[in-house]
Coordinates of C-alpha atoms and ligand atoms in Angstrom, one line a residue:
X120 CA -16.5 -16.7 -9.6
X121 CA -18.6 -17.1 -6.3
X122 CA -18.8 -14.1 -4.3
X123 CA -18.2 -14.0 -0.7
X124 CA -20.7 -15.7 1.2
X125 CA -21.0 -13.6 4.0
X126 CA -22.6 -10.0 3.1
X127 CA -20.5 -7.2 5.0
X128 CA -21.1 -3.4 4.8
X129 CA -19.0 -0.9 6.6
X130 CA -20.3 1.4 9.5
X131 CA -19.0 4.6 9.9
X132 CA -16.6 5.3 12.8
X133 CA -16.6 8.9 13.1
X134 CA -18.1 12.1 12.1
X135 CA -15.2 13.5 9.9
X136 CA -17.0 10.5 7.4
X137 CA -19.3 12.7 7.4
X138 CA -18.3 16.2 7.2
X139 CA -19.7 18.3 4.4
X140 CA -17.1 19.3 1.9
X141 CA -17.1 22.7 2.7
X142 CA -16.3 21.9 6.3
X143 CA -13.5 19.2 4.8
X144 CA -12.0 21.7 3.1
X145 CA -12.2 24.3 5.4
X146 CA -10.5 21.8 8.0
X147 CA -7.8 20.8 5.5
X148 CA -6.8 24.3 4.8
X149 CA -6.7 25.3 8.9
X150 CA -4.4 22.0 9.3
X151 CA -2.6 22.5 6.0
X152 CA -1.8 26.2 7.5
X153 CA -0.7 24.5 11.0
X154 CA 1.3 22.1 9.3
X155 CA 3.7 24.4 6.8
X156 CA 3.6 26.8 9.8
X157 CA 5.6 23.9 12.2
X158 CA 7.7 22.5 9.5
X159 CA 9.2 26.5 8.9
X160 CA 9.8 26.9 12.2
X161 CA 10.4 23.8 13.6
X162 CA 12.4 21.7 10.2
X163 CA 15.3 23.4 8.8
X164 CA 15.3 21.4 6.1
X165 CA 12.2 23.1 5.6
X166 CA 12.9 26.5 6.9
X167 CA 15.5 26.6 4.3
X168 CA 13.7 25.1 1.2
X169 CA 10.7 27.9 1.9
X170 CA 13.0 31.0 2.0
X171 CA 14.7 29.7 -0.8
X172 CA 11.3 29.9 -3.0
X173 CA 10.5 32.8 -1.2
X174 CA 7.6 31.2 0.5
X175 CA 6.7 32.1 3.9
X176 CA 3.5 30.3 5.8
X177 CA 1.4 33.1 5.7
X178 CA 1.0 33.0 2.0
X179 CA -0.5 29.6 2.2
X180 CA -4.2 31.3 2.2
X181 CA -6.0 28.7 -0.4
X182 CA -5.8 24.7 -0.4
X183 CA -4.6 25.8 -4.0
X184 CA -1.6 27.1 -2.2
X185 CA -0.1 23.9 -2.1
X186 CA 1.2 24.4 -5.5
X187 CA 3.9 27.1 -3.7
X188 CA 5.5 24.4 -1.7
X189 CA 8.4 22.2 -2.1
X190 CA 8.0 18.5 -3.0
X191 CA 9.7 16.0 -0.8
X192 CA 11.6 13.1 -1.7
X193 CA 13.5 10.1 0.2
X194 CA 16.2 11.5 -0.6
X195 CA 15.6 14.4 1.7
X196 CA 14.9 12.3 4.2
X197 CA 18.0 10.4 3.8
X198 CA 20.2 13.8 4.0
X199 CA 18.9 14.2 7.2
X200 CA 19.1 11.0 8.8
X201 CA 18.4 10.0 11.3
X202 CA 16.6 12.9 13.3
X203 CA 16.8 16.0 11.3
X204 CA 13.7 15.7 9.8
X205 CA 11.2 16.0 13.3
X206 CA 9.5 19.3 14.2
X207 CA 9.3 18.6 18.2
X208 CA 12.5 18.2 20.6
X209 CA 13.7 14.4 20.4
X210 CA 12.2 13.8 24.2
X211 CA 8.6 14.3 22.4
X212 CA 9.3 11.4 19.8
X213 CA 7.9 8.1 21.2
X214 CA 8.9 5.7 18.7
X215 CA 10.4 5.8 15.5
X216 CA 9.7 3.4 12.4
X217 CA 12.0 3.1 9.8
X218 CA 11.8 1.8 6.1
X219 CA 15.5 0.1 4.9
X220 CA 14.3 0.5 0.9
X221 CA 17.4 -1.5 -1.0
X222 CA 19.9 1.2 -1.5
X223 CA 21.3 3.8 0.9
X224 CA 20.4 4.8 4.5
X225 CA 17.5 3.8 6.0
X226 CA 14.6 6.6 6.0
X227 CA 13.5 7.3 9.7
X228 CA 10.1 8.7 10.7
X229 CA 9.1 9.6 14.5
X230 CA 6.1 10.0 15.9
X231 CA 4.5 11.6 19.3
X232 CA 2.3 9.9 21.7
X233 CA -0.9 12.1 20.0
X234 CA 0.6 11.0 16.6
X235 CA 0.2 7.1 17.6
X236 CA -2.8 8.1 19.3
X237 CA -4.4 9.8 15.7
X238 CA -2.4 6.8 14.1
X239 CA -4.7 4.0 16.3
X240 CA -7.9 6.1 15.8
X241 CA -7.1 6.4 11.7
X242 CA -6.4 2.2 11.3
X243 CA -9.6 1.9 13.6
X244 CA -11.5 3.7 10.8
X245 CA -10.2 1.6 8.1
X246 CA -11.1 -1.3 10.0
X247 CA -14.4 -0.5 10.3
X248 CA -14.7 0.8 6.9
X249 CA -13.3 -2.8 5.9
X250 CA -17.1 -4.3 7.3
X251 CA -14.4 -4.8 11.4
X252 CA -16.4 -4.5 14.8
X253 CA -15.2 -3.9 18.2
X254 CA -15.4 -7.5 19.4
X255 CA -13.8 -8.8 16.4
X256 CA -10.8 -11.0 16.8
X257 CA -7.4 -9.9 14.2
X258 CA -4.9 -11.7 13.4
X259 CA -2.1 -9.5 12.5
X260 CA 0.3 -11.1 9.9
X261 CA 2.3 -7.9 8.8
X262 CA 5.8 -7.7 9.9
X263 CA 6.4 -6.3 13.6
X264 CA 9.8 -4.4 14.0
X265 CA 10.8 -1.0 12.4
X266 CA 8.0 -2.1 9.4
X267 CA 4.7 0.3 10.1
X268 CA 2.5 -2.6 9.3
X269 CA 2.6 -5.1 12.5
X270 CA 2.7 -2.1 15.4
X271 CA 0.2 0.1 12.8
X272 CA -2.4 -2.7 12.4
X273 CA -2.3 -3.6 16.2
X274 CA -2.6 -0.7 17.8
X275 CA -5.5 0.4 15.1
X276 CA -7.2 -2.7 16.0
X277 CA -6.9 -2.4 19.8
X278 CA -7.8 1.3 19.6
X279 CA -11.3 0.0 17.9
X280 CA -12.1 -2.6 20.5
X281 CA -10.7 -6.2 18.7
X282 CA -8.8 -8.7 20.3
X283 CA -5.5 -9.1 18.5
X284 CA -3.0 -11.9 17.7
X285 CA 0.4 -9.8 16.4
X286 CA 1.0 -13.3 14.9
X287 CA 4.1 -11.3 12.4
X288 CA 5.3 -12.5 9.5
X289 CA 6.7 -16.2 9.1
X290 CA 5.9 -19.3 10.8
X291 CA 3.1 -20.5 8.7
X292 CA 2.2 -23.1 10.1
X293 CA 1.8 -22.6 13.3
X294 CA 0.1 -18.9 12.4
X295 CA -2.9 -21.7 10.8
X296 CA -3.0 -23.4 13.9
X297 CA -3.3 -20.5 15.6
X298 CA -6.5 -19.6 13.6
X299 CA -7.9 -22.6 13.2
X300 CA -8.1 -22.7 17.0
X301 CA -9.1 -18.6 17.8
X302 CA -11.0 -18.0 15.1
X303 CA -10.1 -14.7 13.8
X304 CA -13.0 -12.3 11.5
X305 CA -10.3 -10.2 10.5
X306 CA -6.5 -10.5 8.7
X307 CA -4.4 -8.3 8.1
X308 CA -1.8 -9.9 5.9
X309 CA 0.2 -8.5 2.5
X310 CA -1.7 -10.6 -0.5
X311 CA 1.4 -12.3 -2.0
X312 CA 2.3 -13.8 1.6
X313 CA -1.5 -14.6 2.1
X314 CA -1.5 -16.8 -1.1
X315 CA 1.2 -18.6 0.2
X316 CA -0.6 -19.2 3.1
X317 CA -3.5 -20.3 1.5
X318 CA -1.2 -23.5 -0.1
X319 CA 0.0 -24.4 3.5
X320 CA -3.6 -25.0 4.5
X321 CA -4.2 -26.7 1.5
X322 CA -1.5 -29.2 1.8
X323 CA -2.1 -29.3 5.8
X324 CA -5.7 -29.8 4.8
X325 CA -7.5 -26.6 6.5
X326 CA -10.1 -25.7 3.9
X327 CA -9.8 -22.2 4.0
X328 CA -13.5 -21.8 2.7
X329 CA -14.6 -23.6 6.0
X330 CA -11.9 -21.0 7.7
X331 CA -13.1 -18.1 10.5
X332 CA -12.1 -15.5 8.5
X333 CA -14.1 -13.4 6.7
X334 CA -12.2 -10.0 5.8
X335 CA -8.8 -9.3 4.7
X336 CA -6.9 -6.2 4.7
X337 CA -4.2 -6.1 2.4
X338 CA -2.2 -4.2 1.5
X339 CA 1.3 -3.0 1.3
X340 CA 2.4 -4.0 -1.9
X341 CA 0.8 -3.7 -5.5
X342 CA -1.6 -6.4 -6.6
X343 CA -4.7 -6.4 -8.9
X344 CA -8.2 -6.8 -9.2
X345 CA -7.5 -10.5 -10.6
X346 CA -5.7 -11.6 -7.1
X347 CA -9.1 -10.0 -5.2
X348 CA -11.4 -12.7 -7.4
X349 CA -8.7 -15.8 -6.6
X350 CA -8.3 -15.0 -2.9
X351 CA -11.9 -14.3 -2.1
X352 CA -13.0 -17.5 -4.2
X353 CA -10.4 -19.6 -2.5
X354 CA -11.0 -18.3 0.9
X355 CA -14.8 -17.1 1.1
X356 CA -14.0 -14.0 2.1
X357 CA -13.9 -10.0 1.2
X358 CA -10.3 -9.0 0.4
X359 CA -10.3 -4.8 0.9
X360 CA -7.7 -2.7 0.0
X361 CA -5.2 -0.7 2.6
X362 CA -2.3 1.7 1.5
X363 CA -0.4 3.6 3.6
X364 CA 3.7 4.1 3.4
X365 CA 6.0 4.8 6.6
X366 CA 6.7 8.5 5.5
X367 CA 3.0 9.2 5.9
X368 CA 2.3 7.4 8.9
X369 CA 2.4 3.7 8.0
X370 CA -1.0 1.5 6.9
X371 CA -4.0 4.0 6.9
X372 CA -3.5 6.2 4.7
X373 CA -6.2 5.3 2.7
X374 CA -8.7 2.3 2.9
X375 CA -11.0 0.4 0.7
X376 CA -14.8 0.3 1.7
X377 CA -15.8 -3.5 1.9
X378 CA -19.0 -2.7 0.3
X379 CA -18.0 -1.0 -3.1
X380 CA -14.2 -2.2 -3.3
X381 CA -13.9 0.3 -5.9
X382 CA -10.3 1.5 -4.5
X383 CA -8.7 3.0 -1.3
X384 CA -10.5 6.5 0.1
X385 CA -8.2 8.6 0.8
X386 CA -8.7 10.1 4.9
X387 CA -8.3 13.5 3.5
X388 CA -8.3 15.4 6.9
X389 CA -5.3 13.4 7.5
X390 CA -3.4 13.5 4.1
X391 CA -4.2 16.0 1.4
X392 CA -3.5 13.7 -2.1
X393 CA -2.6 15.3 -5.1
X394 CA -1.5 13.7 -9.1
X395 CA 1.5 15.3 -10.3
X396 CA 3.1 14.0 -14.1
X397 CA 6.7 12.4 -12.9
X398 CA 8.0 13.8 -15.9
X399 CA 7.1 17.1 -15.9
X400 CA 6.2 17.7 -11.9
X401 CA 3.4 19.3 -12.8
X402 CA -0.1 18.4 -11.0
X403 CA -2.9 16.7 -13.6
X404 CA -6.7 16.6 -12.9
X405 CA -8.2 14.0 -11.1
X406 CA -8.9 11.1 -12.7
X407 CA -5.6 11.3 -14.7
X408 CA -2.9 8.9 -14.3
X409 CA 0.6 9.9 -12.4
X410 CA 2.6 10.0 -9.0
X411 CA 0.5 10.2 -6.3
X412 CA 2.2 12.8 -3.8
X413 CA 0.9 13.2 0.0
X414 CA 0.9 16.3 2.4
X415 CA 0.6 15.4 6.2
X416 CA -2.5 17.3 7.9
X417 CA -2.1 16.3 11.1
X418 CA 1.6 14.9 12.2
X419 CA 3.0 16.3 15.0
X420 CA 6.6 14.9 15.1
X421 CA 7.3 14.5 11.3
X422 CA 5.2 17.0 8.9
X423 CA 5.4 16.4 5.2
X424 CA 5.1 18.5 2.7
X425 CA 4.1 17.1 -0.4
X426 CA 6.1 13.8 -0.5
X427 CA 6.6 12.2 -3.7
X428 CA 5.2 8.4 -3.5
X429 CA 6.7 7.0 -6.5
X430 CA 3.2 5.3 -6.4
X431 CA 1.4 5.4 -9.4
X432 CA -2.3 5.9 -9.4
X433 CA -5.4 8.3 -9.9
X434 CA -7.7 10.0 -8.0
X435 CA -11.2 9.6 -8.3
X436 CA -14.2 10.1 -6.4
X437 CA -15.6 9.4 -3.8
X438 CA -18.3 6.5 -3.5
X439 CA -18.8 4.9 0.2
X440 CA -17.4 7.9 1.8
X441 CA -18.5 10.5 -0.9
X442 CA -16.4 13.6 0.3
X443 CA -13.5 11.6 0.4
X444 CA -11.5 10.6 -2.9
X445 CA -10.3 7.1 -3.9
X446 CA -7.2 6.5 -5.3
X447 CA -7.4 3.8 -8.0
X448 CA -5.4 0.1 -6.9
X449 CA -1.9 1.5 -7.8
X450 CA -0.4 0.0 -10.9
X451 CA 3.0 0.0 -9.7
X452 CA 5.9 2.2 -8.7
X453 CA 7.9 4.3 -10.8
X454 CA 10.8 2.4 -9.1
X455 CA 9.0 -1.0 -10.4
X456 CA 8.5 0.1 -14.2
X457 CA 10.7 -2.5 -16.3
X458 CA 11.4 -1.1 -19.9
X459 CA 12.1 -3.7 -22.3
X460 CA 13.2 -2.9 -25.7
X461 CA 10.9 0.3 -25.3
X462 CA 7.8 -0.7 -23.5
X463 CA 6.6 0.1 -20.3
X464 CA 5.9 -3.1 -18.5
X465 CA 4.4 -2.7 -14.6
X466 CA 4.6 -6.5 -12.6
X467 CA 0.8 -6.2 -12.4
X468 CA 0.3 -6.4 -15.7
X469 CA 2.1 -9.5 -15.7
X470 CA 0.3 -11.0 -12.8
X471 CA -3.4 -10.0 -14.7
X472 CA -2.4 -12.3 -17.5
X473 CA -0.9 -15.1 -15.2
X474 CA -4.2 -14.9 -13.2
X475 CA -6.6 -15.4 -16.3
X476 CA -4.5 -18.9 -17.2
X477 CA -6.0 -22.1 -15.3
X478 CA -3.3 -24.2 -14.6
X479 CA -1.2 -21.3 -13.3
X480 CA -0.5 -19.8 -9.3
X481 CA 0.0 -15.9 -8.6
X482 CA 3.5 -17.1 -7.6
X483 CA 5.5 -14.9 -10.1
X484 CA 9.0 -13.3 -10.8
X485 CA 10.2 -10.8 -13.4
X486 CA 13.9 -11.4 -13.8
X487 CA 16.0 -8.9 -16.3
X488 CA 18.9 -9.5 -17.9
X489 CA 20.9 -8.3 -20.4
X490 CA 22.4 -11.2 -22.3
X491 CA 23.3 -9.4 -25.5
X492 CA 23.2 -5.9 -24.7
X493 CA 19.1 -5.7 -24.8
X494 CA 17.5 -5.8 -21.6
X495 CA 15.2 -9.3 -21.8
X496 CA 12.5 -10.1 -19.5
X497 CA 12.0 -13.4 -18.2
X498 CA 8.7 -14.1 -16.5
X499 CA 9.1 -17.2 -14.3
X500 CA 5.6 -18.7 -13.0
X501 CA 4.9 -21.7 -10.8
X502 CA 2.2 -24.2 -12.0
X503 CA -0.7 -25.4 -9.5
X504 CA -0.1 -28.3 -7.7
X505 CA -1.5 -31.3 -10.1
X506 CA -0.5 -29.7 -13.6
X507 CA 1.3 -32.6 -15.4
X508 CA 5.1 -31.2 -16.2
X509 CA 4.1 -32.1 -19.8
X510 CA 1.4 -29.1 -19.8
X511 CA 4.0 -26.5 -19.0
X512 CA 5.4 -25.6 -22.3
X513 CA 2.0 -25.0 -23.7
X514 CA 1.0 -22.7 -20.6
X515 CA 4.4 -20.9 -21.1
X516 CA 3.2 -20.0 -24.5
X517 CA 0.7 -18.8 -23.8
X518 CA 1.9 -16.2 -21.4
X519 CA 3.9 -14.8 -23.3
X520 CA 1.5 -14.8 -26.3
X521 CA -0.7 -12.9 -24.1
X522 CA 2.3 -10.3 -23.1
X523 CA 2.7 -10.2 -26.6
X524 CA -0.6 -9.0 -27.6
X525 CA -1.7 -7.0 -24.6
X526 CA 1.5 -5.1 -23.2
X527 CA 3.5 -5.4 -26.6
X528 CA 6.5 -6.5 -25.7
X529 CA 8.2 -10.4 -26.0
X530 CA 9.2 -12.0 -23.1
X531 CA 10.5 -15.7 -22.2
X532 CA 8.3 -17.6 -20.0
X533 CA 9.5 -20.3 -18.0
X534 CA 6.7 -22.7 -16.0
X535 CA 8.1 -23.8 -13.2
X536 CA 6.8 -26.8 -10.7
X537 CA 5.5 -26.4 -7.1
X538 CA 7.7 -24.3 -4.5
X539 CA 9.6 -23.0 -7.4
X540 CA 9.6 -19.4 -6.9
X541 CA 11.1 -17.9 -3.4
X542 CA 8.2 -17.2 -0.7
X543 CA 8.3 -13.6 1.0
X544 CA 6.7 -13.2 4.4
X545 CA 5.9 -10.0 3.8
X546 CA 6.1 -7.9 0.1
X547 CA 6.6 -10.6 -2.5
X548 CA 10.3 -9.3 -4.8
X549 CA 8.5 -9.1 -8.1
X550 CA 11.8 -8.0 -10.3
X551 CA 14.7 -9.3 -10.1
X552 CA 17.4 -7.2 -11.7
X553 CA 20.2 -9.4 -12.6
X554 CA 21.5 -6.9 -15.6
X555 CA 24.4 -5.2 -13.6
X556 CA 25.8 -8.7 -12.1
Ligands
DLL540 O1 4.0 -0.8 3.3 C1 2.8 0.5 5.0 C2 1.8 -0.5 5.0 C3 1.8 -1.6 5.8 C4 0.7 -0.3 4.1 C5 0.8 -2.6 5.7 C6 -0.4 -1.2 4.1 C7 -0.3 -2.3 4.9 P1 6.4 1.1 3.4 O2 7.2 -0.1 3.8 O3 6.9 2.5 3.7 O4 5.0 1.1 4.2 O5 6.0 1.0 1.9 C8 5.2 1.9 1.3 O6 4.3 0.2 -0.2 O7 4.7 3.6 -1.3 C9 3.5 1.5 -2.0 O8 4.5 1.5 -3.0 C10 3.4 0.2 -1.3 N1 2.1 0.0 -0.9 C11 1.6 0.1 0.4 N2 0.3 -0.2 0.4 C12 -0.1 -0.6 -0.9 C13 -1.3 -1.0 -1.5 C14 4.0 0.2 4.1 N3 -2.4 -1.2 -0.9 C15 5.0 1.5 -0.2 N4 -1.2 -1.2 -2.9 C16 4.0 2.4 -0.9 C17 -0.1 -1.0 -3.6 C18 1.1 -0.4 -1.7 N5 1.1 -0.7 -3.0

């Protein structure tokens, strides 16, 4: 595979980059004390979960403290939907985002004006650790709305001095048009609806090689190191890593350096990470697999106290911003793990093999059913424009020869022709669950 043309290396933005980790962990610790302070007296949700475990904020005297604290989960913010959750008077909140998941309420998170403010100044960090200037032109393809990613991305890249385009999610078309004619350096975009617009320009024929752009930051859904290769050999460009979730803040949380793109750092004086085993709730050492649960450092509106992701990952260390430590590209969600006839099977497994086929387009769904009392897995996968229909039952085979032997499981595969799997404009619905229809 070529590598990006252009060579990019990040700057650093400010000086908590470069805090030693003594001072990091003294900071965490002050903030960490702030924090479980304002959700006892300000939450009671919290309030009540602390006395309850007999934990009061004064005993929260070591980062290893955390360990005395209760997780938690959507489902406590659902309980106390819409407001119940904020730590300052209503009046305070300037805007509120809100995630709709699939089932039950929507969760609601609220922020302050210093919030947004810390928000901006966090995305501009991750811009500029993604190889961004001031000066810079983004286009911003993440949804705008009650979706962190369009509002998150825009104000982090106005904060930092870029001209933006909030372009949204959709219009294709005319979103290519848009930057054939202003030139963006910098996308934000989800991966899966960046493929898809890498096919328009292809059959408008924009060669997205010869195209402005030259970073990427992607993020919001799962995808592998075997989607970075395809979309920085098909667009000439470096493709860095952003995770962030709504509950936290929205995008930011963590953020790939363009220069290693060895995994998301974590902005640790914002959110203190921790691995805990799902099973057990327990925390494991870094470098072990497990849930990946976040505390808030510095919210104002809407602390959290260890919130359980559901995101599966590890922690590692740092590299680009050494104090800092990376979370490893999450394999999936716990919410995402399909189980068929006893093995574990994540999407991005799937997608891996798909990628390492020629013939053969990211454009992928898992569907399970349950024909005959055993959950069966389906894998249904659209061929590249070009691939003779005759050439798809050999391809199929070999999918699911490769599920097979790698993830251990059988599964029918089903090739399909151009435009045959459903486009997102945003996260790409890797299962589909048709077992309880
Ligand atoms: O997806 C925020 C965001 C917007 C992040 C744009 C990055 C870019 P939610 O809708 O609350 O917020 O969904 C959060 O999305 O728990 C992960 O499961 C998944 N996710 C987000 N970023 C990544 C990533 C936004 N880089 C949920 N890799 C999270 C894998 C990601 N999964």
């Amino acid at each position: 595979m070529a590598l990006p043309t252009t060579d990019i290396r990040t700057d650093l933005y400010d000086d908590a980059e470069q805090w030693s980790l003594d001072e990091l962990r003294a900071r965490q610790l002050e903030r960490l004390q702030a924090t479980v302070r304002s959700s006892y007296e300000n939450v009671p949700h919290y309030r009540a979960k602390l006395e309850a475990d007999g934990v009061h904020p004064e005993d929260i005297k070591s980062l290893d403290d955390l360990q005395l604290l209760p997780f938690t989960t959507k489902a406590d913010l659902r309980a106390n939907y819409p407001f119940g959750m904020f730590a300052v008077p209503r009046e305070k909140v300037v805007r509120v985002h809100a995630s709709s998941g699939t089932t039950g309420r929507a969760t609601v998170v609220g922020y302050t004006a210093g919030d947004i403010t810390t928000w901006a100044s966090i995305v501009a960090r991750c811009i500029r650790a993604a190889g961004g200037r001031p000066g810079d032109i983004a286009h911003v393809s993440y949804g705008y709305g009650l979706f962190t990613g369009g509002l998150g991305a825009h104000y982090g890249a106005e904060h930092l001095g870029c001209t933006v385009v909030p372009a949204s999610g959709g219009n294709t078309e005319k979103q290519i048009q848009l930057i054939t004619d202003f030139k963006p350096r910098i996308i934000f975009i989800t991966p899966s609806y960046f493929l898809s617009m890498l096919d328009t320009m292809e059959k408008m024929g924009v060669d997205p090689r010869e195209a402005s752009i030259k970073i990427g930051i992607f993020g919001a859904e799962p995808w592998t190191e075997a989607m970075r290769a395809e979309i920085e050999e098909r667009a000439d460009m470096h493709a860095t890593d952003i995770f962030g979730l709504s509950e936290l803040m929205g995008p930011g949380v963590a953020q790939e350096c363009v220069e290693t793109k060895d995994g998301p750092h974590v902005w640790e004086d914002h959110f203190y990470p921790e691995i805990v085993n799902p099973l057990t709730d327990k925390p494991v050492e870094d470098g072990q697999t497990g849930e990946l649960v976040l505390t808030s450092l510095t919210k104002e509106a809407m602390p959290i106290l260890r919130y359980r992701t559901r995101d599966l990952t590890q922690l590692l260390p740092g590299t680009a911003r050494p104090n800092f430590r990376r979370m490893a590209k999450i394999t999936g969600r716990t919410d995402d793990l399909m189980i068929v006839r006893g093995v574990n099977v994540f999407p991005t497994q799937i997608e891996e093999i798909i990628l390492g086929i020629d013939g053969l387009t990211p454009h992928f769904q898992c569907v399970l059913s349950r024909p005959k009392r055993m959950d069966e897995l389906t894998v249904k996968v659209e061929a590249s424009p070009g691939v003779p229909e005759s050439a798809y039952e050999g391809m199929a085979r070999e999918v699911a020869h490769h599920i097979k032997s790698r993830i251990g499981t059988s599964a029918k595969v089903v090739v399909m022709p151009q435009d045959g799997i459903e486009r997102s404009v945003g996260k790409a619905r890797r299962i589909v669950d048709e077992r309880s229809l």
